[in-house]
GROMACS .gro file of C-alpha atoms in nm:
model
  326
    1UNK     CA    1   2.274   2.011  -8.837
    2UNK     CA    2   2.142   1.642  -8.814
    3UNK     CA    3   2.037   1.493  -9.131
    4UNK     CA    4   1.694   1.324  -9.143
    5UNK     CA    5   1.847   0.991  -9.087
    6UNK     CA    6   1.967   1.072  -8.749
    7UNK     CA    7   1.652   1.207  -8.661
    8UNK     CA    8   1.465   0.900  -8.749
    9UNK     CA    9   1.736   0.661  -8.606
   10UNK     CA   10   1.748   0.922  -8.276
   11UNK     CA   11   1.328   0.877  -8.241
   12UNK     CA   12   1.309   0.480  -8.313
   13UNK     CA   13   1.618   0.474  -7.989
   14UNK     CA   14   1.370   0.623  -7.762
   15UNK     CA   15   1.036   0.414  -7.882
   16UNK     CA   16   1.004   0.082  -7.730
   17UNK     CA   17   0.854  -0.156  -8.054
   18UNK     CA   18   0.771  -0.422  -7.861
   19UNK     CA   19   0.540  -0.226  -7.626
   20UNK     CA   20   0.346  -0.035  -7.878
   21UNK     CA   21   0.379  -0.176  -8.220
   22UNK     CA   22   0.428  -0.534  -8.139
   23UNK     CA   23   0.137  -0.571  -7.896
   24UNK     CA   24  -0.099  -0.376  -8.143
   25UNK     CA   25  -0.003  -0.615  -8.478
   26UNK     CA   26  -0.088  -0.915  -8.208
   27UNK     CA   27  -0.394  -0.780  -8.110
   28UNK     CA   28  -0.501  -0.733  -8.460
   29UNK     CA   29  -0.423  -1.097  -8.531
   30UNK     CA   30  -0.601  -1.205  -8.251
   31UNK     CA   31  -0.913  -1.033  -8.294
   32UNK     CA   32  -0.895  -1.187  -8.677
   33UNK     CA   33  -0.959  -1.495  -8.528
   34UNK     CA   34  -1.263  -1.394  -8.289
   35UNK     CA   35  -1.360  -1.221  -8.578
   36UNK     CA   36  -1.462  -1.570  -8.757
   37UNK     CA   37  -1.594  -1.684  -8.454
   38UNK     CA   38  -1.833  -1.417  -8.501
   39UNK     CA   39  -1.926  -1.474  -8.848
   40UNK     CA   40  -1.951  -1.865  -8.744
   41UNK     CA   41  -2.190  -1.784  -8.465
   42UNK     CA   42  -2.390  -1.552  -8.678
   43UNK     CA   43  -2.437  -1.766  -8.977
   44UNK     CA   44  -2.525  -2.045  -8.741
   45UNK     CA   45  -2.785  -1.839  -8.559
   46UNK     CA   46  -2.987  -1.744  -8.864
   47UNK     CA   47  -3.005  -2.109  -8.950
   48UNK     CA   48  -3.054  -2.239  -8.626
   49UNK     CA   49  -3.470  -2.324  -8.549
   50UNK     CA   50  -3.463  -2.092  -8.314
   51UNK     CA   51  -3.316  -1.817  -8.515
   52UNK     CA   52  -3.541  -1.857  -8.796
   53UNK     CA   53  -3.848  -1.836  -8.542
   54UNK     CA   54  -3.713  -1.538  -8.329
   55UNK     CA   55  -3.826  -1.200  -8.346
   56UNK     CA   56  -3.738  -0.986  -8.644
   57UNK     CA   57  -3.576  -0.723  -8.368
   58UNK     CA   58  -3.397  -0.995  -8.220
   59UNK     CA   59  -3.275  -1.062  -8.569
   60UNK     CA   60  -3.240  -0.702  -8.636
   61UNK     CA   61  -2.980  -0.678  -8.337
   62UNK     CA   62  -2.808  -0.969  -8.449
   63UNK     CA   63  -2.742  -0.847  -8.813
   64UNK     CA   64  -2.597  -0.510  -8.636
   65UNK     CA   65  -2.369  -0.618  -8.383
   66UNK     CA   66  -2.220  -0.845  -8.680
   67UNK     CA   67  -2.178  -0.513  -8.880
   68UNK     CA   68  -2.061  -0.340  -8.602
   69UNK     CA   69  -1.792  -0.597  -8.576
   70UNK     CA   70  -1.701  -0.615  -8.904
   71UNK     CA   71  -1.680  -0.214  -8.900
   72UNK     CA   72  -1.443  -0.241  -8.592
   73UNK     CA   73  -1.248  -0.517  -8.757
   74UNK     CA   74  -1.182  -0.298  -9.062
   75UNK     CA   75  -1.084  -0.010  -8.828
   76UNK     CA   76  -0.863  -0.222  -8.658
   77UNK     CA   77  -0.694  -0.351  -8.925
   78UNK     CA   78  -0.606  -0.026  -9.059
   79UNK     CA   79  -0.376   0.103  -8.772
   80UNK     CA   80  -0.096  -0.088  -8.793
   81UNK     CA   81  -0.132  -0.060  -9.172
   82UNK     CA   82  -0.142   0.327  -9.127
   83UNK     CA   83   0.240   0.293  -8.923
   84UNK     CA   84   0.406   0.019  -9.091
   85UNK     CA   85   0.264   0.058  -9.423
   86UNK     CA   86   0.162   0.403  -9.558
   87UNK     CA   87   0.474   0.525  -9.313
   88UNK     CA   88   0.691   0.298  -9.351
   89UNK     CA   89   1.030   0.468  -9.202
   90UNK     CA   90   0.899   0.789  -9.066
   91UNK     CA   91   0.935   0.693  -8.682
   92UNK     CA   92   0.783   1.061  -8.612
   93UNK     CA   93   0.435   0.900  -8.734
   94UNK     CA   94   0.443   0.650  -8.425
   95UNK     CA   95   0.368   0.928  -8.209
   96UNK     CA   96   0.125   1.055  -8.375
   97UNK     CA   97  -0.287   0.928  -8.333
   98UNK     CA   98  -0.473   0.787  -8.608
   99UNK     CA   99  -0.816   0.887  -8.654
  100UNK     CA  100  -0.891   0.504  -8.624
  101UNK     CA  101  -0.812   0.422  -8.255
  102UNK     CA  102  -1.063   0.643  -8.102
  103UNK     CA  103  -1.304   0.569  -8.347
  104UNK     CA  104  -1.275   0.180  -8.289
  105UNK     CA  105  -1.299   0.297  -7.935
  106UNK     CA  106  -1.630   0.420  -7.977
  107UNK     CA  107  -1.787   0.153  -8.203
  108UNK     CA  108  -1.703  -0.084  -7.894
  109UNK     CA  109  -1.871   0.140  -7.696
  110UNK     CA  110  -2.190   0.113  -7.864
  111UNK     CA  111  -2.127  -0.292  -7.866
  112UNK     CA  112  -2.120  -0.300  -7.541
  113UNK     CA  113  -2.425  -0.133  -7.432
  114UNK     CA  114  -2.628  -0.308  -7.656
  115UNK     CA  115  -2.521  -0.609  -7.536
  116UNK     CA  116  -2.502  -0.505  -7.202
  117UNK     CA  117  -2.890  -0.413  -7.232
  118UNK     CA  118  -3.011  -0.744  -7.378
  119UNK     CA  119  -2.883  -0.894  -7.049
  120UNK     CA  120  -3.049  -0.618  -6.858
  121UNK     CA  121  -3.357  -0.640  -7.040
  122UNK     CA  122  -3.360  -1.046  -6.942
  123UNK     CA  123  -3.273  -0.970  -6.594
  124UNK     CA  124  -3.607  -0.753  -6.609
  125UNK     CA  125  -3.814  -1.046  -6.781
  126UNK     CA  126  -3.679  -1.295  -6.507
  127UNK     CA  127  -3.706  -1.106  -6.176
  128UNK     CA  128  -3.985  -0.841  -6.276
  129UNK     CA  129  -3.804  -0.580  -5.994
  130UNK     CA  130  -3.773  -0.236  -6.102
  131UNK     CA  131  -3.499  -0.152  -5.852
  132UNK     CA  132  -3.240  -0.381  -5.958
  133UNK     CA  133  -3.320  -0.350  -6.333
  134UNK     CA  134  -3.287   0.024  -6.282
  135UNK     CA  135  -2.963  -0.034  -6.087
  136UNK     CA  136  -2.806  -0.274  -6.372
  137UNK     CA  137  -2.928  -0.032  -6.655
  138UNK     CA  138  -2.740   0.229  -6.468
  139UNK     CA  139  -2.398   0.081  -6.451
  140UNK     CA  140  -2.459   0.009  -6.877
  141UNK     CA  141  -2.553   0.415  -6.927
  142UNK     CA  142  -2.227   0.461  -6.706
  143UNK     CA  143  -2.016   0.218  -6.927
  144UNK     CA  144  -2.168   0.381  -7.228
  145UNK     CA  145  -2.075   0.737  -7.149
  146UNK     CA  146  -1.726   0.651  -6.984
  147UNK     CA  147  -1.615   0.490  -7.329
  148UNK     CA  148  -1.740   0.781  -7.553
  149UNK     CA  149  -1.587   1.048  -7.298
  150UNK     CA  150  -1.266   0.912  -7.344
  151UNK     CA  151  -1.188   0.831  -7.715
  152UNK     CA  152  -1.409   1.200  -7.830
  153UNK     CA  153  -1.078   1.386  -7.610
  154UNK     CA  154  -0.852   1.200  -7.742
  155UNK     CA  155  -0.909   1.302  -8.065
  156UNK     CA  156  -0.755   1.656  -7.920
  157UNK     CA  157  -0.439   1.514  -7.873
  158UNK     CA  158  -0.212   1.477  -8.174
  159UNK     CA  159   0.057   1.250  -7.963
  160UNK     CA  160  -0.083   0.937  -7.895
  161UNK     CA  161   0.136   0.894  -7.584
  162UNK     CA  162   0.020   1.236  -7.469
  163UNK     CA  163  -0.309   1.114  -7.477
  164UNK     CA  164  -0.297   0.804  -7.296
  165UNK     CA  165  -0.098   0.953  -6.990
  166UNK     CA  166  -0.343   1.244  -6.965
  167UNK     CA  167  -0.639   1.072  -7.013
  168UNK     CA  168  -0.553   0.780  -6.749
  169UNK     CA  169  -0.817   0.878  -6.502
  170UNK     CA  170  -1.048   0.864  -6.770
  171UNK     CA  171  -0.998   0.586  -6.927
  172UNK     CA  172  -0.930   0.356  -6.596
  173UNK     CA  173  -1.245   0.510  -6.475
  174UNK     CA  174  -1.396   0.400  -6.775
  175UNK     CA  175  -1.286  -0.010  -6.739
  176UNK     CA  176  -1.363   0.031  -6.374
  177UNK     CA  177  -1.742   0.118  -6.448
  178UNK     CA  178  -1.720  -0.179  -6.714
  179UNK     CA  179  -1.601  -0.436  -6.443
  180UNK     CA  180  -1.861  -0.278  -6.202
  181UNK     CA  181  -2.160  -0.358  -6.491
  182UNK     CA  182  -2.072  -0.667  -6.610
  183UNK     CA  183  -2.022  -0.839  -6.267
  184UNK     CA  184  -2.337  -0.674  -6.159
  185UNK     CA  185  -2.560  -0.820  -6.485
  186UNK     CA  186  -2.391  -1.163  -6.440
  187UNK     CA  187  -2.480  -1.158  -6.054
  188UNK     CA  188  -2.860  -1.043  -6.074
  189UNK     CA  189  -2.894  -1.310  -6.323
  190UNK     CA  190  -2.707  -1.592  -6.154
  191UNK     CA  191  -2.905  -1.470  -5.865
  192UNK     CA  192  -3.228  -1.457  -6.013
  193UNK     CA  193  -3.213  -1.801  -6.206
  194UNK     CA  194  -3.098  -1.956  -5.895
  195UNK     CA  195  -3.424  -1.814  -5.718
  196UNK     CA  196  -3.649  -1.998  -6.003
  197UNK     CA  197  -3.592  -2.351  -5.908
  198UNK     CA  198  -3.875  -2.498  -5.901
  199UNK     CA  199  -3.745  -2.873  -5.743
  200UNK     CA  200  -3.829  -3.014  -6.113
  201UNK     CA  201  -3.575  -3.226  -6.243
  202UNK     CA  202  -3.584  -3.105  -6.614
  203UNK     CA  203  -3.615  -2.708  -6.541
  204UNK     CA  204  -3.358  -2.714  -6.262
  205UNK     CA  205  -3.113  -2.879  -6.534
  206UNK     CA  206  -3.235  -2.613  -6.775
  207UNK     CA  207  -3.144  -2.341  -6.508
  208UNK     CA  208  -2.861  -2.509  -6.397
  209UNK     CA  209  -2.731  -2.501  -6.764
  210UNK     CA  210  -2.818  -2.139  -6.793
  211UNK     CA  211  -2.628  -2.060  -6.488
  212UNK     CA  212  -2.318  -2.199  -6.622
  213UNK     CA  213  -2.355  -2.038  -6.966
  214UNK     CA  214  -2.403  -1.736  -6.766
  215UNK     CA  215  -2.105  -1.712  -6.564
  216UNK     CA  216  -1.886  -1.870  -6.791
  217UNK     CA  217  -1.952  -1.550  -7.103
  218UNK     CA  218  -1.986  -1.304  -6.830
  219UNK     CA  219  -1.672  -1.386  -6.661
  220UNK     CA  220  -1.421  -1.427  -7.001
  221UNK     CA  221  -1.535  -1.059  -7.084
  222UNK     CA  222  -1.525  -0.940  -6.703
  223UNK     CA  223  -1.182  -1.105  -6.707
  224UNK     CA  224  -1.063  -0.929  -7.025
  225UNK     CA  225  -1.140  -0.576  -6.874
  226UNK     CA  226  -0.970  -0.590  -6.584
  227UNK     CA  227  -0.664  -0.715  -6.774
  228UNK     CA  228  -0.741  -0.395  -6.962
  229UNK     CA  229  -0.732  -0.189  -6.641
  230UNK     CA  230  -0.418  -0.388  -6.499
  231UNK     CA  231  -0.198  -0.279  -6.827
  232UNK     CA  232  -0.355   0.089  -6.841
  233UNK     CA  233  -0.289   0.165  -6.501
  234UNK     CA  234   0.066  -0.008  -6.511
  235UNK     CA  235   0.183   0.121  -6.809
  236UNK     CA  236   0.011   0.382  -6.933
  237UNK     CA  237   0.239   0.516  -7.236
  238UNK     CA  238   0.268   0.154  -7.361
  239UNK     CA  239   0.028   0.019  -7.600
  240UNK     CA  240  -0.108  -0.295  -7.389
  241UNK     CA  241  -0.487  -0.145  -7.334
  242UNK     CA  242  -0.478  -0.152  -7.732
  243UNK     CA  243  -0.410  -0.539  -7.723
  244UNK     CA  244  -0.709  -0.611  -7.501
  245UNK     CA  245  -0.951  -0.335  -7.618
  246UNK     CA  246  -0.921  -0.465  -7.994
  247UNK     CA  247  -1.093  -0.785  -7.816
  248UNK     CA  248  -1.379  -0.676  -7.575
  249UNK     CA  249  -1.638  -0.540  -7.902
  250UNK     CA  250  -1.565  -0.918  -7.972
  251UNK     CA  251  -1.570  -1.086  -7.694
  252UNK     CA  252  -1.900  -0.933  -7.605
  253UNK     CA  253  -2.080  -0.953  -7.929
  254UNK     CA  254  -1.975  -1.373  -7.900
  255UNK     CA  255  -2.154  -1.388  -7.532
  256UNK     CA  256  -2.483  -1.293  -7.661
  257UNK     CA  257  -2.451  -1.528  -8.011
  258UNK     CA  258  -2.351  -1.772  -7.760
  259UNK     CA  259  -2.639  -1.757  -7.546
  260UNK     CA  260  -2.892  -1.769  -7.831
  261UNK     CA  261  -2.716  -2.034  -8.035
  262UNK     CA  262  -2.702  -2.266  -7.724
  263UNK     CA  263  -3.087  -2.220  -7.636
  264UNK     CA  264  -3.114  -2.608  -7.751
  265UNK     CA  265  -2.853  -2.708  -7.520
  266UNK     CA  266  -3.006  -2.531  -7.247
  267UNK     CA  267  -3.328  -2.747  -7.301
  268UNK     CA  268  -3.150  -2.994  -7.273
  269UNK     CA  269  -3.137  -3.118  -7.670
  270UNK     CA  270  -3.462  -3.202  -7.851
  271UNK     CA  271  -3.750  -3.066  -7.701
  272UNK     CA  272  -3.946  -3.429  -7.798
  273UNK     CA  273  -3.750  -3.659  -7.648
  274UNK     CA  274  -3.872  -3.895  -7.398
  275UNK     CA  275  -3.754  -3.997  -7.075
  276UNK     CA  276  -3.854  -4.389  -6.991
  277UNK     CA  277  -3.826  -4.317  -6.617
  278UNK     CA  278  -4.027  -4.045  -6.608
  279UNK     CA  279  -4.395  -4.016  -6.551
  280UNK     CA  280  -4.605  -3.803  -6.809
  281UNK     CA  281  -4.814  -3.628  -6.524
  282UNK     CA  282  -5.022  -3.432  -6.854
  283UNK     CA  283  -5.179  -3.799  -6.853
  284UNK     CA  284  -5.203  -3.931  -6.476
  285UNK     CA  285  -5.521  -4.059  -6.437
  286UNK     CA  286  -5.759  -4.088  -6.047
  287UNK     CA  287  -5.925  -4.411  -6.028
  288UNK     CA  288  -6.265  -4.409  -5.868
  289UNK     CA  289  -6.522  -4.709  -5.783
  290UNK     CA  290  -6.649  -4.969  -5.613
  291UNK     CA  291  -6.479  -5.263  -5.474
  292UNK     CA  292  -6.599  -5.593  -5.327
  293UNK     CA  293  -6.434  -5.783  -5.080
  294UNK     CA  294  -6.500  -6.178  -5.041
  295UNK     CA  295  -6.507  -6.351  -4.698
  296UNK     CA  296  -6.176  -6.479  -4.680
  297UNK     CA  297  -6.109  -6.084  -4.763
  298UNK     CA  298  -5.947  -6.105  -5.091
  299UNK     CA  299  -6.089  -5.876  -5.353
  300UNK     CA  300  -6.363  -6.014  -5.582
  301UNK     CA  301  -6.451  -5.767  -5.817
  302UNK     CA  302  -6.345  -5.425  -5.915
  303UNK     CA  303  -6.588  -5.175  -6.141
  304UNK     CA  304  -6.379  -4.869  -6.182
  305UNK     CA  305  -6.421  -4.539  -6.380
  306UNK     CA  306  -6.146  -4.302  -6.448
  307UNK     CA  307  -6.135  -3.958  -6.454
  308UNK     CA  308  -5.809  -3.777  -6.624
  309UNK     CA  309  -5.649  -3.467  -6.456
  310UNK     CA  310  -5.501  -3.206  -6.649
  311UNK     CA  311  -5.194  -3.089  -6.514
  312UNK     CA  312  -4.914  -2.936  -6.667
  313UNK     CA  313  -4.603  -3.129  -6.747
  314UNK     CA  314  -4.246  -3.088  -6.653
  315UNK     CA  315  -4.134  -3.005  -7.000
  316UNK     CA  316  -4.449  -2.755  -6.975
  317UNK     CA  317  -4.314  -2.638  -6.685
  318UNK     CA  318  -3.951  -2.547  -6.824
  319UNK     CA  319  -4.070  -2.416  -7.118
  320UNK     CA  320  -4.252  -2.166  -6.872
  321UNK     CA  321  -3.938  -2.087  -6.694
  322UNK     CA  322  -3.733  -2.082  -7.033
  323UNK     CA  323  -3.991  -1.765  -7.165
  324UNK     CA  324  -3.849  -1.573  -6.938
  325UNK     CA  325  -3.438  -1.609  -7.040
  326UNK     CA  326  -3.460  -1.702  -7.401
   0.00000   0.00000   0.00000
């Protein structure tokens, strides 16, 4: 009979560390550090001018996508503690699945749709069509249920390993509907900002700037899920999804901070300051009156009145076009 010894010793021969273990601690590290980008980008939203005049929903969603992620980043945390701490050489416990990883699983699930509906609810202020709001909105429901299908089964498999290779269609189908949403929010409102030019210097800079803000969040998280797809569908029974997935809550909660805490850049800085090439058209005035002309046809005398037209500025103007993004 084989002594408990050479069972553990026979179990850790047939589990690849690196693969599972490893990749989960580094993950967890990771996501520390995107975890005080976070806290960073919240503190600096609720002290930012435009934080402090925002909404108090807007604030509201703000203050729970930062407990969210603090809620994720505890769950986190405690996996690898739950292996290489509380059991600490008993190999037969890195088969089994802590309560944690579906659960962490699910609270990115909800971090994703809401920020996955923020972006759909701008793409409805910008473009005002029902069709592809309804279309975008889809895709998020889809992403939504997809993610809470897949961690609620797992939670009927004891053997972690058992779960992932079962529950491969599942769970790829679930990062393929992710991909599918997230390019399909970034390209309605790519598409829709480059529609609102409006041949204005200032607000085609502003939507210039939010075009590049837009692609450049939408694409890091886009980019992170199908790296999560990649390593599910090649390796399945390893641990790599876990590396990536600890990130995505993150890396999607960041996007949105990032797009209100750079609402000043988008402006393009301080909404006061003056231009000394431009021309204040608020203030451009229509001469009308009489003019006399001499005989050697120079002009002798000018009387004059002036009449000032309101029109609305270019600043005016962005600040229009900004209402509808910001």
């Amino acid at each position: 009979m084989a002594c408990p010894q050479d069972i553990n010793a026979e179990i850790l021969s047939q589990i690849e560390l690196g693969p599972t273990i490893g990749v989960t601690y580094l993950g967890v590290a990771i996501s520390c550090m995107i975890y005080g980008v976070t806290c960073i980008q919240t503190f600096q939203y609720y002290r930012s001018p435009k934080g402090i005049t925002d909404t108090l929903f807007l604030k509201l969603i703000v203050i729970a996508l930062w407990l969210l992620d603090t809620a994720h980043q505890a769950l986190i945390i405690s996996i690898p503690y739950h292996y290489l701490i509380l059991n600490y050489a008993n190999p037969i416990a890195l088969l089994t699945t802590v309560w944690s990883i579906p659960t962490e699983i699910i609270v990115n699930a909800v971090i994703a749709f809401t920020v996955e509906t923020f972006f759909v609810l701008r793409i409805w202020k910008l473009s005002r069509n029902p069709f592809v709001t309804a279309i975008c909105m889809l895709f998020t429901v889809a992403h939504l249920t997809m993610n809470l299908v897949f961690p609620i089964r797992t939670f009927f498999y004891p053997n972690l390993v058992e779960a992932e290779t079962k529950l491969k269609s599942t769970g790829s189908s679930g990062l393929g509907v992710a991909v599918v949403a997230d390019v399909t929010i970034s390209a309605a409102m790519v598409w829709y900002l480059r529609k609102g030019r409006t041949g204005l210097r200032k607000s085609d800079d502003m939507i210039g700037r939010l075009i590049m803000l837009t692609v450049t969040t939408g694409s890091l998280t886009t980019t992170f899920v199908i790296a999560n797809l990649i390593a599910y569908l090649a390796a399945p029974s390893q641990l790599y999804t876990l590396f990536f997935n600890f990130m995505l809550g993150k890396l999607y909660i960041n996007s949105l901070l990032t797009s209100l805490n750079s609402r000043t850049f988008v402006r393009g800085g301080n909404d006061t300051t003056v231009h000394v090439n431009s021309v204040p058209l608020s203030t451009f005035q229509a001469e009308q009156g009489t003019v006399n002309i001499g005989m050697s046809g120079r002009v002798t005398d000018i009387t004059a009145t002036s009449a000032t037209i309101p029109m609305k500025s270019e600043s005016d103007m962005s600040d229009m076009k900004f209402a509808y993004v910001a």
